[in-house]
PDB file of C-alpha atoms in Angstrom:
ATOM      1  CA  UNK A   1      -7.727 -17.534  10.699  1.00 49.00           C
ATOM      2  CA  UNK A   2      -7.951 -14.900  13.590  1.00 68.00           C
ATOM      3  CA  UNK A   3      -7.038 -11.856  13.146  1.00 67.00           C
ATOM      4  CA  UNK A   4      -4.691 -10.317  15.949  1.00 67.00           C
ATOM      5  CA  UNK A   5      -4.196  -6.917  13.446  1.00 85.00           C
ATOM      6  CA  UNK A   6      -2.997  -6.073  10.397  1.00 91.00           C
ATOM      7  CA  UNK A   7      -2.287  -3.238   7.737  1.00 94.00           C
ATOM      8  CA  UNK A   8      -2.980  -2.721   3.665  1.00 96.00           C
ATOM      9  CA  UNK A   9      -0.097  -0.141   1.823  1.00 97.00           C
ATOM     10  CA  UNK A  10      -0.427   1.100  -1.554  1.00 97.00           C
ATOM     11  CA  UNK A  11       3.459   2.685  -2.143  1.00 97.00           C
ATOM     12  CA  UNK A  12       4.357   4.723  -5.415  1.00 96.00           C
ATOM     13  CA  UNK A  13       8.253   5.246  -5.633  1.00 97.00           C
ATOM     14  CA  UNK A  14       9.334   7.691  -7.911  1.00 96.00           C
ATOM     15  CA  UNK A  15      13.760   8.341  -8.705  1.00 95.00           C
ATOM     16  CA  UNK A  16      12.710  11.255 -11.514  1.00 94.00           C
ATOM     17  CA  UNK A  17       9.067  12.243  -9.766  1.00 95.00           C
ATOM     18  CA  UNK A  18       8.184  14.135  -6.110  1.00 96.00           C
ATOM     19  CA  UNK A  19       5.339  12.586  -3.837  1.00 96.00           C
ATOM     20  CA  UNK A  20       3.959  15.779  -3.982  1.00 97.00           C
ATOM     21  CA  UNK A  21       3.110  15.590  -7.303  1.00 96.00           C
ATOM     22  CA  UNK A  22       1.903  12.163  -7.271  1.00 96.00           C
ATOM     23  CA  UNK A  23      -0.146  13.458  -4.780  1.00 95.00           C
ATOM     24  CA  UNK A  24      -1.614  16.256  -6.812  1.00 95.00           C
ATOM     25  CA  UNK A  25      -1.554  13.941  -9.897  1.00 94.00           C
ATOM     26  CA  UNK A  26      -4.106  10.709  -7.926  1.00 94.00           C
ATOM     27  CA  UNK A  27      -5.528  13.589  -6.220  1.00 94.00           C
ATOM     28  CA  UNK A  28      -5.450  12.181  -2.871  1.00 95.00           C
ATOM     29  CA  UNK A  29      -3.682  13.057   0.302  1.00 97.00           C
ATOM     30  CA  UNK A  30      -1.668  10.290   1.177  1.00 97.00           C
ATOM     31  CA  UNK A  31      -0.964   8.322   4.875  1.00 97.00           C
ATOM     32  CA  UNK A  32       2.734   9.203   4.818  1.00 96.00           C
ATOM     33  CA  UNK A  33       5.086  10.164   1.650  1.00 97.00           C
ATOM     34  CA  UNK A  34       8.835  11.699   1.781  1.00 96.00           C
ATOM     35  CA  UNK A  35      10.802  13.310  -1.231  1.00 96.00           C
ATOM     36  CA  UNK A  36      14.011  12.914  -3.189  1.00 94.00           C
ATOM     37  CA  UNK A  37      17.338  14.094  -0.031  1.00 93.00           C
ATOM     38  CA  UNK A  38      13.892  14.195   2.920  1.00 89.00           C
ATOM     39  CA  UNK A  39      15.778  12.262   6.265  1.00 91.00           C
ATOM     40  CA  UNK A  40      15.054   8.655   6.291  1.00 91.00           C
ATOM     41  CA  UNK A  41      13.047   7.347   9.926  1.00 86.00           C
ATOM     42  CA  UNK A  42      14.027   9.241  12.698  1.00 85.00           C
ATOM     43  CA  UNK A  43      17.554  10.506  11.232  1.00 83.00           C
ATOM     44  CA  UNK A  44      19.408   9.016  13.868  1.00 88.00           C
ATOM     45  CA  UNK A  45      21.726   7.773  11.344  1.00 90.00           C
ATOM     46  CA  UNK A  46      21.690  10.480   8.591  1.00 90.00           C
ATOM     47  CA  UNK A  47      21.012   8.071   5.588  1.00 94.00           C
ATOM     48  CA  UNK A  48      18.648  10.199   3.201  1.00 94.00           C
ATOM     49  CA  UNK A  49      15.740   8.819   1.062  1.00 94.00           C
ATOM     50  CA  UNK A  50      17.780   8.723  -2.750  1.00 94.00           C
ATOM     51  CA  UNK A  51      13.700   8.380  -4.657  1.00 94.00           C
ATOM     52  CA  UNK A  52       9.908   9.749  -3.093  1.00 97.00           C
ATOM     53  CA  UNK A  53       6.934   7.739  -2.013  1.00 96.00           C
ATOM     54  CA  UNK A  54       4.173   7.844  -1.287  1.00 97.00           C
ATOM     55  CA  UNK A  55       2.125   5.596   0.819  1.00 97.00           C
ATOM     56  CA  UNK A  56      -2.027   5.169   2.059  1.00 98.00           C
ATOM     57  CA  UNK A  57      -3.124   2.894   4.837  1.00 97.00           C
ATOM     58  CA  UNK A  58      -5.772   1.017   5.901  1.00 96.00           C
ATOM     59  CA  UNK A  59      -5.324  -0.752   9.120  1.00 94.00           C
ATOM     60  CA  UNK A  60      -7.466  -3.445   9.944  1.00 91.00           C
ATOM     61  CA  UNK A  61     -10.122  -3.162  11.544  1.00 85.00           C
ATOM     62  CA  UNK A  62     -12.526  -6.274  13.942  1.00 84.00           C
ATOM     63  CA  UNK A  63     -14.997  -8.509  11.520  1.00 81.00           C
ATOM     64  CA  UNK A  64     -15.032 -10.910   9.501  1.00 81.00           C
ATOM     65  CA  UNK A  65     -12.674 -11.512   6.585  1.00 86.00           C
ATOM     66  CA  UNK A  66     -10.482  -8.057   8.207  1.00 89.00           C
ATOM     67  CA  UNK A  67      -8.137  -8.303   5.425  1.00 90.00           C
ATOM     68  CA  UNK A  68     -10.051  -9.268   2.739  1.00 92.00           C
ATOM     69  CA  UNK A  69     -12.517  -5.446   4.136  1.00 93.00           C
ATOM     70  CA  UNK A  70      -9.540  -3.386   4.991  1.00 94.00           C
ATOM     71  CA  UNK A  71      -7.729  -4.313   1.207  1.00 94.00           C
ATOM     72  CA  UNK A  72     -11.201  -3.657  -0.943  1.00 95.00           C
ATOM     73  CA  UNK A  73     -11.343  -0.127   1.027  1.00 95.00           C
ATOM     74  CA  UNK A  74      -8.473   1.416   0.107  1.00 96.00           C
ATOM     75  CA  UNK A  75      -8.136  -0.491  -3.879  1.00 95.00           C
ATOM     76  CA  UNK A  76     -11.512   1.294  -3.440  1.00 94.00           C
ATOM     77  CA  UNK A  77      -9.637   5.649  -2.996  1.00 95.00           C
ATOM     78  CA  UNK A  78      -8.865   4.232  -6.715  1.00 94.00           C
ATOM     79  CA  UNK A  79     -11.523   4.066  -7.757  1.00 92.00           C
ATOM     80  CA  UNK A  80     -12.018   5.854 -11.550  1.00 91.00           C
ATOM     81  CA  UNK A  81      -7.947   6.391 -11.632  1.00 92.00           C
ATOM     82  CA  UNK A  82      -7.469   3.307 -13.236  1.00 89.00           C
ATOM     83  CA  UNK A  83      -6.421   4.955 -16.161  1.00 90.00           C
ATOM     84  CA  UNK A  84      -4.340   7.177 -14.056  1.00 89.00           C
ATOM     85  CA  UNK A  85      -2.077   5.117 -12.309  1.00 90.00           C
ATOM     86  CA  UNK A  86      -1.503   3.210 -15.639  1.00 89.00           C
ATOM     87  CA  UNK A  87       0.486   6.677 -17.250  1.00 90.00           C
ATOM     88  CA  UNK A  88       2.426   6.473 -14.040  1.00 89.00           C
ATOM     89  CA  UNK A  89       3.750   3.459 -14.298  1.00 88.00           C
ATOM     90  CA  UNK A  90       6.405   5.389 -16.448  1.00 88.00           C
ATOM     91  CA  UNK A  91       7.608   7.254 -13.400  1.00 90.00           C
ATOM     92  CA  UNK A  92       6.484   5.137 -10.129  1.00 94.00           C
ATOM     93  CA  UNK A  93       6.981   2.006  -8.624  1.00 95.00           C
ATOM     94  CA  UNK A  94       3.477   0.858  -8.299  1.00 95.00           C
ATOM     95  CA  UNK A  95       2.937  -1.658  -5.420  1.00 94.00           C
ATOM     96  CA  UNK A  96       0.196  -3.564  -2.896  1.00 95.00           C
ATOM     97  CA  UNK A  97       1.515  -4.882   0.717  1.00 94.00           C
ATOM     98  CA  UNK A  98       0.127  -6.101   3.715  1.00 93.00           C
ATOM     99  CA  UNK A  99       0.838  -7.872   6.493  1.00 89.00           C
ATOM    100  CA  UNK A 100      -0.811  -9.665   8.965  1.00 87.00           C
ATOM    101  CA  UNK A 101      -1.276 -10.991  12.528  1.00 86.00           C
ATOM    102  CA  UNK A 102      -2.320 -14.434  13.350  1.00 81.00           C
ATOM    103  CA  UNK A 103      -2.957 -15.529  16.436  1.00 76.00           C
ATOM    104  CA  UNK A 104      -3.906 -19.483  14.930  1.00 74.00           C
ATOM    105  CA  UNK A 105      -1.436 -21.891  13.357  1.00 72.00           C
ATOM    106  CA  UNK A 106      -4.128 -22.158  10.948  1.00 70.00           C
ATOM    107  CA  UNK A 107      -2.352 -18.959   8.603  1.00 62.00           C
ATOM    108  CA  UNK A 108      -3.845 -18.028   6.048  1.00 68.00           C
ATOM    109  CA  UNK A 109      -5.576 -15.612   4.324  1.00 75.00           C
ATOM    110  CA  UNK A 110      -9.117 -15.257   1.642  1.00 81.00           C
ATOM    111  CA  UNK A 111     -10.236 -13.043  -0.714  1.00 89.00           C
ATOM    112  CA  UNK A 112     -12.816 -12.214  -2.500  1.00 94.00           C
ATOM    113  CA  UNK A 113     -13.348 -12.245  -6.167  1.00 95.00           C
ATOM    114  CA  UNK A 114     -14.344  -8.608  -6.060  1.00 94.00           C
ATOM    115  CA  UNK A 115     -10.554  -7.885  -4.235  1.00 93.00           C
ATOM    116  CA  UNK A 116      -8.800  -9.838  -6.839  1.00 92.00           C
ATOM    117  CA  UNK A 117     -10.786  -8.025  -9.337  1.00 92.00           C
ATOM    118  CA  UNK A 118      -9.777  -4.565  -8.096  1.00 90.00           C
ATOM    119  CA  UNK A 119      -5.939  -6.206  -7.908  1.00 90.00           C
ATOM    120  CA  UNK A 120      -6.774  -7.223 -11.250  1.00 89.00           C
ATOM    121  CA  UNK A 121      -7.560  -3.725 -12.977  1.00 88.00           C
ATOM    122  CA  UNK A 122      -5.630  -2.065 -11.276  1.00 89.00           C
ATOM    123  CA  UNK A 123      -2.386  -3.640 -11.749  1.00 88.00           C
ATOM    124  CA  UNK A 124      -0.729  -4.138  -8.729  1.00 87.00           C
ATOM    125  CA  UNK A 125       1.667  -6.432  -7.210  1.00 90.00           C
ATOM    126  CA  UNK A 126       0.292  -7.958  -4.269  1.00 91.00           C
ATOM    127  CA  UNK A 127       2.886  -8.886  -1.633  1.00 92.00           C
ATOM    128  CA  UNK A 128       1.329 -10.245   1.905  1.00 90.00           C
ATOM    129  CA  UNK A 129       2.930 -11.404   5.138  1.00 88.00           C
ATOM    130  CA  UNK A 130       1.647 -13.780   8.174  1.00 84.00           C
ATOM    131  CA  UNK A 131       3.045 -13.735  10.583  1.00 83.00           C
ATOM    132  CA  UNK A 132       2.078 -15.725  13.849  1.00 78.00           C
ATOM    133  CA  UNK A 133       1.687 -14.509  17.360  1.00 73.00           C
ATOM    134  CA  UNK A 134       3.093 -16.723  19.050  1.00 67.00           C
ATOM    135  CA  UNK A 135      -0.001 -16.888  22.816  1.00 59.00           C
ATOM    136  CA  UNK A 136       2.152 -18.544  25.366  1.00 59.00           C
TER     137      UNK A 136
END
């Protein structure tokens, strides 16, 4: 697959705990976070978040198997924190999202046993979307 760009994102959402609490508990600084009642997006619509959210992101870099590399980089941030994540499942919805943009009609992606093993140890649902960029 000829990857043009992509992003891997760990997401923790809660209707009962704050994003700040999650960050302190897990011991990491998020890429982005929001609290219950914060304005959604730029605030233009006036909508407010009904839950707190905490995200950690990694962009895909150039190189062989960029999705696998970004995923391993993101998941390595949670090394040694697996038990903490398990304890949070009562109050947080934990997920891993990614998207990959490809300029090849042979879309798809490859993940190493190490990456799938990390996903399994963390027990995270994994959602991935591959977009085809029209080369024309």
